[in-house]
Short mmCIF file of C-alpha atoms and ligand atoms in Angstrom, two decimals:
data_model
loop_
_atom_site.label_atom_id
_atom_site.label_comp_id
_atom_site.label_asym_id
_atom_site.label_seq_id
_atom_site.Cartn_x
_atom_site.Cartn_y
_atom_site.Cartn_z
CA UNK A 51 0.00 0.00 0.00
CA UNK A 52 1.23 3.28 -0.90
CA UNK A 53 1.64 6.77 1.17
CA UNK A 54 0.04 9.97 -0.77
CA UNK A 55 0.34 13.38 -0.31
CA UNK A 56 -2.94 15.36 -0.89
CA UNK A 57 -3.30 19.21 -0.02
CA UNK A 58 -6.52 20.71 0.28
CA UNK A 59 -7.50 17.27 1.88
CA UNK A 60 -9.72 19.30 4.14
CA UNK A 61 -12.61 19.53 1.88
CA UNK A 62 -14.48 18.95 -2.11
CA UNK A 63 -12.72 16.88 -4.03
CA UNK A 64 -9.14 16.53 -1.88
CA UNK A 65 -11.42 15.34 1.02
CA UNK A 66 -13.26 12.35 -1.22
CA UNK A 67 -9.77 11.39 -2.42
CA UNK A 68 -8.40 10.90 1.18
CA UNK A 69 -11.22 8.91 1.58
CA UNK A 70 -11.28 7.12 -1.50
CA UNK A 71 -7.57 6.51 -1.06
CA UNK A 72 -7.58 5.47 2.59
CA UNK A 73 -10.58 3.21 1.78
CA UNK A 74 -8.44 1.73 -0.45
CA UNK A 75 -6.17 1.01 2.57
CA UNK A 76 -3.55 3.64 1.70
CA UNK A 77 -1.62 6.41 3.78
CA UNK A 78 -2.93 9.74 2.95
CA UNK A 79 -0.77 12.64 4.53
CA UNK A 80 -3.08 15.54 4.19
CA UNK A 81 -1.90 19.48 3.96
CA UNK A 82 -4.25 21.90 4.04
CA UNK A 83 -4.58 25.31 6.11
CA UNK A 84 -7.41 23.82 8.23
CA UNK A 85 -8.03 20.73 9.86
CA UNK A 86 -5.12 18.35 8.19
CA UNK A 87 -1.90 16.56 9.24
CA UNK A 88 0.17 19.19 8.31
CA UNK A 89 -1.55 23.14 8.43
CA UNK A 90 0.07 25.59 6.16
CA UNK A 91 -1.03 28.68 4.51
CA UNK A 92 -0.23 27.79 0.94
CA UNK A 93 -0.46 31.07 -0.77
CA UNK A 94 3.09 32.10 0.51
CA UNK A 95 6.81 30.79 0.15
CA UNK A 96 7.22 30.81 3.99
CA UNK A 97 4.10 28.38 3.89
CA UNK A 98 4.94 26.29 1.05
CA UNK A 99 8.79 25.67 2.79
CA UNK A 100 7.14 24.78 6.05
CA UNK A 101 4.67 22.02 4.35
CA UNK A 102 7.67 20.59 2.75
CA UNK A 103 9.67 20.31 5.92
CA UNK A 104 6.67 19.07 8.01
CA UNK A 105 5.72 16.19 5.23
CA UNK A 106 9.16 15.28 4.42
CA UNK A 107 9.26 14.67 8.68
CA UNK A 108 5.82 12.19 8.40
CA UNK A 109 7.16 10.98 5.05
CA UNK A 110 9.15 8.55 5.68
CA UNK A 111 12.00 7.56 2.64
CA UNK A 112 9.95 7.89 -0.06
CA UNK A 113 5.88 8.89 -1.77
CA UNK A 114 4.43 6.97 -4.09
CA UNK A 115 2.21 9.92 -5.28
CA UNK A 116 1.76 13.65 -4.99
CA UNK A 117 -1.86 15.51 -5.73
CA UNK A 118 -2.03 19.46 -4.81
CA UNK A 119 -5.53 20.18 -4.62
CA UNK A 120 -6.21 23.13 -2.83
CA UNK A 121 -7.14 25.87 -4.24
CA UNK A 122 -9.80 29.09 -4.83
CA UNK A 123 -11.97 30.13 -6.92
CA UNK A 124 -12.90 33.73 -8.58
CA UNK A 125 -14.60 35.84 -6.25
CA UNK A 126 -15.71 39.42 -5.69
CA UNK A 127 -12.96 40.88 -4.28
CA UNK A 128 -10.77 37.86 -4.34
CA UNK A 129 -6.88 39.22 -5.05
CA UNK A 130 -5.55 37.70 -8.33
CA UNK A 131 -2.06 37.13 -6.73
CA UNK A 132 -4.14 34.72 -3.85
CA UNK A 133 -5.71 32.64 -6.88
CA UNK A 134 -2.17 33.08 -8.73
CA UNK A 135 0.06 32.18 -5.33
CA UNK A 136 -1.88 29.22 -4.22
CA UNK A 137 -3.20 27.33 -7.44
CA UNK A 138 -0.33 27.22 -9.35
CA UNK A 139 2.60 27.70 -6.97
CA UNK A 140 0.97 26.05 -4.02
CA UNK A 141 0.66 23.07 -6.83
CA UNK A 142 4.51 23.21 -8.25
CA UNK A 143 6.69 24.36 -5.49
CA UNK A 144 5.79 21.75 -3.04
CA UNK A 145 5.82 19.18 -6.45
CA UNK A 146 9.47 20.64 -6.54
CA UNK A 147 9.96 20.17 -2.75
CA UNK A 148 8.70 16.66 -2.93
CA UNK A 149 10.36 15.33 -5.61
CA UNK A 150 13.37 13.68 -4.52
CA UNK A 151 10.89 11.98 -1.82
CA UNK A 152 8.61 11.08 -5.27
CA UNK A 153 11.56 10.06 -7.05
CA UNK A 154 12.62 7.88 -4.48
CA UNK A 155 9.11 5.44 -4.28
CA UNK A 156 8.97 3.10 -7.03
CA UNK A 157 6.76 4.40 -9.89
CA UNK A 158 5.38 7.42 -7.97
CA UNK A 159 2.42 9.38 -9.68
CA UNK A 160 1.55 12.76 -9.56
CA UNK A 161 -1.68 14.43 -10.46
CA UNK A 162 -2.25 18.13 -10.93
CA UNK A 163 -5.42 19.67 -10.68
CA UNK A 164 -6.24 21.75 -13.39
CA UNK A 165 -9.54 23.12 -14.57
CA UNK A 166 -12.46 23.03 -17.79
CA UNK A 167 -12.09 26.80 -17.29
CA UNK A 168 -9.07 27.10 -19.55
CA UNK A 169 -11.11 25.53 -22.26
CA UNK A 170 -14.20 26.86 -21.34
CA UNK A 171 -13.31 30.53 -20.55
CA UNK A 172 -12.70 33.44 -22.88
CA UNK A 173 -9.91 35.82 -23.33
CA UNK A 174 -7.78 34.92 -20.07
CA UNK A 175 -4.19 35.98 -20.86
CA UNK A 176 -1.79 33.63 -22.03
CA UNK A 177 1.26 35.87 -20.85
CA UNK A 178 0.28 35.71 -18.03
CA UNK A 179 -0.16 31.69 -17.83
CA UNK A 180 3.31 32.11 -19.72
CA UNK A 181 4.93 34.28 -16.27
CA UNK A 182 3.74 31.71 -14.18
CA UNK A 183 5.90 28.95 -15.79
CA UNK A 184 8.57 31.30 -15.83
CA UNK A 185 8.18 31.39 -11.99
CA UNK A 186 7.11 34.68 -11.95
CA UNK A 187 3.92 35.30 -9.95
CA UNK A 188 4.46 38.73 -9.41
CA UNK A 189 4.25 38.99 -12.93
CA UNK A 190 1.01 36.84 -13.46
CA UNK A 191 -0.77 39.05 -10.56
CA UNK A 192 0.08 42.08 -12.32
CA UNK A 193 -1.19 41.08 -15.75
CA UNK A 194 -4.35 39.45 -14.52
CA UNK A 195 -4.78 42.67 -12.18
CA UNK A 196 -4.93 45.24 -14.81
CA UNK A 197 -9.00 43.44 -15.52
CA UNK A 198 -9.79 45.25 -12.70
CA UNK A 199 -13.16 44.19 -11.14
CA UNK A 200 -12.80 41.13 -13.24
CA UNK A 201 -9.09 39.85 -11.89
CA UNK A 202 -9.94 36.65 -10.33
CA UNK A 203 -11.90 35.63 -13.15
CA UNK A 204 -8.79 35.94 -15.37
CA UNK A 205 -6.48 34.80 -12.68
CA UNK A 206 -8.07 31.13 -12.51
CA UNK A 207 -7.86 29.80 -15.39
CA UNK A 208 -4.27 31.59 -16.06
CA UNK A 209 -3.53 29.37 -13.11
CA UNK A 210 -4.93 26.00 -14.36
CA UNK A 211 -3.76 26.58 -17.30
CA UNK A 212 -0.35 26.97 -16.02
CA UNK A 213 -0.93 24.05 -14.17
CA UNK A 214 -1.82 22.19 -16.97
CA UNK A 215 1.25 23.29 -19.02
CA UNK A 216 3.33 22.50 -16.53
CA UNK A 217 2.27 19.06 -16.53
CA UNK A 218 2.70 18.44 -20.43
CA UNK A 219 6.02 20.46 -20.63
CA UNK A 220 8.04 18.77 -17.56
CA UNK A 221 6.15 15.28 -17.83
CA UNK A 222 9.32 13.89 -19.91
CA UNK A 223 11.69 15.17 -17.31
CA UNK A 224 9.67 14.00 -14.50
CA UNK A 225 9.60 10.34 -15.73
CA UNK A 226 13.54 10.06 -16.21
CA UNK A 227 13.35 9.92 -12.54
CA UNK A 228 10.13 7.35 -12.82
CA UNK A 229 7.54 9.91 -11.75
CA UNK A 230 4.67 9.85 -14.27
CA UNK A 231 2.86 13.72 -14.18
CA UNK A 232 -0.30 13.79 -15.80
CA UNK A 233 -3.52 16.21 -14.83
CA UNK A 234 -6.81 15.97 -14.43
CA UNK A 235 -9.38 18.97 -15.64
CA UNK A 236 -12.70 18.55 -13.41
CA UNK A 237 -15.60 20.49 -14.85
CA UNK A 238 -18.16 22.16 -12.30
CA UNK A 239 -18.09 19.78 -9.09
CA UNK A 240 -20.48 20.28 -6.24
CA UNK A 241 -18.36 20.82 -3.45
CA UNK A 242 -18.17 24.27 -0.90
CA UNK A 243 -16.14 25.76 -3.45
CA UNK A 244 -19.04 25.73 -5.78
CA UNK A 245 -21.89 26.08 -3.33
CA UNK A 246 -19.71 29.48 -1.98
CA UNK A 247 -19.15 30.44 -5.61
CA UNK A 248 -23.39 30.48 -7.00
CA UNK A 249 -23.92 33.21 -4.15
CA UNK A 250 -20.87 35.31 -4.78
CA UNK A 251 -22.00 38.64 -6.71
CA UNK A 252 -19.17 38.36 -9.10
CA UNK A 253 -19.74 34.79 -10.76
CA UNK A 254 -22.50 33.08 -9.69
CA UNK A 255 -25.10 33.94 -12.12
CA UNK A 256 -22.54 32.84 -14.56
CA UNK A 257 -21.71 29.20 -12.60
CA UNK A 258 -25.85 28.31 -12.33
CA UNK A 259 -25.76 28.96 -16.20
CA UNK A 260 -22.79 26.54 -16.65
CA UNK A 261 -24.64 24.16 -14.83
CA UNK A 262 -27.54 24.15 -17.26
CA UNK A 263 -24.62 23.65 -20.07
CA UNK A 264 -23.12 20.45 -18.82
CA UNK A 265 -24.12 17.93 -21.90
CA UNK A 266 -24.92 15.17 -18.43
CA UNK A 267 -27.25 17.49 -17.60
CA UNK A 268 -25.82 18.03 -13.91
CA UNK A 269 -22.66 19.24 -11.44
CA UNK A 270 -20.46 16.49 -11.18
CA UNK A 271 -19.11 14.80 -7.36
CA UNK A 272 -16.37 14.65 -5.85
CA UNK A 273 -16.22 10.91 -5.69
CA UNK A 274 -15.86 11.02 -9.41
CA UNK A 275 -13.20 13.27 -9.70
CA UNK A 276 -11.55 11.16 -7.14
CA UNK A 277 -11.97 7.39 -9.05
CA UNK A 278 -9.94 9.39 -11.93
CA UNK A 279 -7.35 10.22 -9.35
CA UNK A 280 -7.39 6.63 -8.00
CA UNK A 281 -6.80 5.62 -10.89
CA UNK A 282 -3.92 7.89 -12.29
CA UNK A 283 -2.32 7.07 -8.85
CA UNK A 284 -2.19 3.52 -8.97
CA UNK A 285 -1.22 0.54 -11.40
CA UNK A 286 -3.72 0.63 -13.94
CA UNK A 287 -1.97 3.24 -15.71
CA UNK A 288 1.68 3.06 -15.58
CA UNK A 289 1.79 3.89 -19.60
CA UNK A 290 -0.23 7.60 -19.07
CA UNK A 291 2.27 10.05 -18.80
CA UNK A 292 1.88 13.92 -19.47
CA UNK A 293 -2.08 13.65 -20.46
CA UNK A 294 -4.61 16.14 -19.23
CA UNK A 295 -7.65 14.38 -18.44
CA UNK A 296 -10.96 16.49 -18.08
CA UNK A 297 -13.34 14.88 -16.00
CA UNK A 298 -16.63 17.38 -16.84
CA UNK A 299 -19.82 16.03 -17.80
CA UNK A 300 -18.73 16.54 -21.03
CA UNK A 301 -18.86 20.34 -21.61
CA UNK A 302 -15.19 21.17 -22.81
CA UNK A 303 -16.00 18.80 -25.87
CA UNK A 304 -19.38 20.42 -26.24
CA UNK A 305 -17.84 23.90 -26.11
CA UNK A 306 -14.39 23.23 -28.29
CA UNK A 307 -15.15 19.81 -29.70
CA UNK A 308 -12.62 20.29 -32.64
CA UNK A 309 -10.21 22.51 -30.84
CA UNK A 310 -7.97 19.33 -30.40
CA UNK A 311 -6.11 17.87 -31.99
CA UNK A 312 -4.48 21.23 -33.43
CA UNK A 313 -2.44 20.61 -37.02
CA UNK A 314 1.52 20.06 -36.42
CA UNK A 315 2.78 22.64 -38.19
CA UNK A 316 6.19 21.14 -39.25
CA UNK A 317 8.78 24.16 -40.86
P1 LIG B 495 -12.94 23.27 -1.73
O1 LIG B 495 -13.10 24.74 -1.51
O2 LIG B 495 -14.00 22.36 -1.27
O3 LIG B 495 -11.54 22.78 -1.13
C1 LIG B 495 -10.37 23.57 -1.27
C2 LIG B 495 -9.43 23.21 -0.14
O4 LIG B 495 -8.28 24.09 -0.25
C3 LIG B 495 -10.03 23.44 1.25
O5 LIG B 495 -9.80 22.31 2.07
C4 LIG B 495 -9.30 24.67 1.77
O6 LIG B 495 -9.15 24.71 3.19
C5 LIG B 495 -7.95 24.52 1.08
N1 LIG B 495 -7.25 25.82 1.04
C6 LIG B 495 -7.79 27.02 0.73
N2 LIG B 495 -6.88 27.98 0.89
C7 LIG B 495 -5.74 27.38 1.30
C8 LIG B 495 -4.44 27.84 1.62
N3 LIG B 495 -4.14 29.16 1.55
N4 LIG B 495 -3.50 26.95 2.00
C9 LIG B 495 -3.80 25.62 2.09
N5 LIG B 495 -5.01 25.12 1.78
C10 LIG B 495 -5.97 25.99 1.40
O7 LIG B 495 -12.70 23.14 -3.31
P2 LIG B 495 -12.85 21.90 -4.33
O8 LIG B 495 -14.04 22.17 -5.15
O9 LIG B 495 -12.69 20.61 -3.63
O10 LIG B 495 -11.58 22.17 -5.26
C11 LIG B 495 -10.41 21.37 -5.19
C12 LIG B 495 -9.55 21.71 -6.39
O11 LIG B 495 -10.28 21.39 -7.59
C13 LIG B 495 -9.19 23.19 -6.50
O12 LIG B 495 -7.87 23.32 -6.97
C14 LIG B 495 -10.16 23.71 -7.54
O13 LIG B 495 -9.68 24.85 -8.20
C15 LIG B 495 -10.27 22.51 -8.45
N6 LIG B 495 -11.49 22.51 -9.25
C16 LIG B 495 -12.70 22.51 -8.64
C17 LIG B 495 -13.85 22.53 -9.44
C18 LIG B 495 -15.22 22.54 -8.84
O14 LIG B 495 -16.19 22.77 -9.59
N7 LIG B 495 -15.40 22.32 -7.55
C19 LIG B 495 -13.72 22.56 -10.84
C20 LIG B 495 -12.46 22.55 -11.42
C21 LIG B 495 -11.35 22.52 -10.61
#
């Protein structure tokens, strides 16, 4: 049986996994900044250094897998740089942290936790996805900032995106050292972070009319994001490296169906 690190493990979709995986009769070491083996505030460096430290204590000499789910969502009000700070950096810094724990288990899998709304959402900006990879969240924040009212809004899928990208781009480094990095891309889940989200002023008109656009007709749960974890995790799929796997009722392939696969352009 293997030991798993999950942040956001406090609620949503972290929460069913630790279940799921626990169930399963696995270790889950759980991060979150509430209610978790190990509380840190994610958002900052200080944070992210500390949760490394503190898991690397419980760890033991190695992880078999890695998932960073803890995260926000747009909000009224919501800074970009919190959105920018803990959804992608959160995600890769304590990846980075953990890796020579990751690369020491046998086969370790890692699963980022990226989003529909970088198919689904218009106009976010791709520099700023682009500064994030670069390791520059200042940068993001500012770009995503200058939208005003409508930061956060920007600043979340910039961030899944980036977590996405980072998961295609560093995949074939990642599995020199036999880590496999792949992602998964839930669509609208009914967890708090949704149930907060359809009362905030800023987007929750716009998430009950998502709802009403998900081709299976309904919000997905948690569980379901979680058997797609499970399974990335574990020994049924040793050969999936560096996919993105959207897990959505079906509405990024409603909204983009012939976005992918994009012509290579050879020359
Ligand atoms: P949730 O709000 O239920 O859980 C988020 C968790 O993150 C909570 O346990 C919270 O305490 C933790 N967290 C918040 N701020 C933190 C911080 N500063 N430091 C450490 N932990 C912190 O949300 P969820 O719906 O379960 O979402 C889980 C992940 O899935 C998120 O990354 C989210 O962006 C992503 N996602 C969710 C949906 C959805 O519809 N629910 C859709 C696509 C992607």
């Amino acid at each position: 049986m293997g030991t798993y690190v999950l942040t956001g493990s406090a609620s949503g979709i972290g929460a069913a996994t630790k279940a799921r995986l626990e169930a399963d009769g696995h270790r889950v070491i759980g991060v979150d900044i509430r209610d978790a083996d190990v509380i840190a505030d994610l958002r900052t460096p200080q944070g992210r250094a500390q949760a490394v430290a503190a898991v690397t204590e419980l760890a033991g000499d190695s992880l078999d897998g890695f998932v960073p789910f803890a995260g926000l969502a747009p909000a009224a009000g919501r800074p970009s740089a919190d959105i920018i700070e803990l959804n992608y950096f959160g995600a890769v810094d304590l990846l980075e942290g953990l890796r020579p724990l990751l690369a020491a288990g046998d086969g370790a899998s890692v699963v980022l936790i990226s989003s529909n709304s970088t198919t689904t959402s218009p106009g976010w900006p791709v520099e700023a996805a682009e500064a994030c990879l670069a390791g520059d969240g200042r940068k993001a924040a500012e770009i995503t900032s200058e939208f005003g009212d409508l930061a956060s809004v920007h600043a979340y899928p910039v961030s899944k995106a980036a977590v996405a990208w980072y998961a295609r781009t560093k995949s074939a480094e990642y599995i020199r050292d036999g880590i496999r990095l792949n992602a998964v891309a839930p669509g609208i889940i009914e967890t708090p972070m949704t149930v907060v989200g359809r009362e905030d002023p800023l987007v929750g008109e716009a998430m009950k009319g998502f709802v009403g656009a998900v081709p299976a007709g309904r919000g997905g749960r948690p569980e379901e994001v979680a058997a797609m974890v499970a399974f990335l995790l574990g020994p049924e799929s040793t050969y999936v490296v560096g996919s993105v796997l959207f897990v959505d009722g079906g509405i990024d392939a409603a909204f983009r169906g012939k976005d992918w696969p994009a012509v290579w352009q050879v020359g």
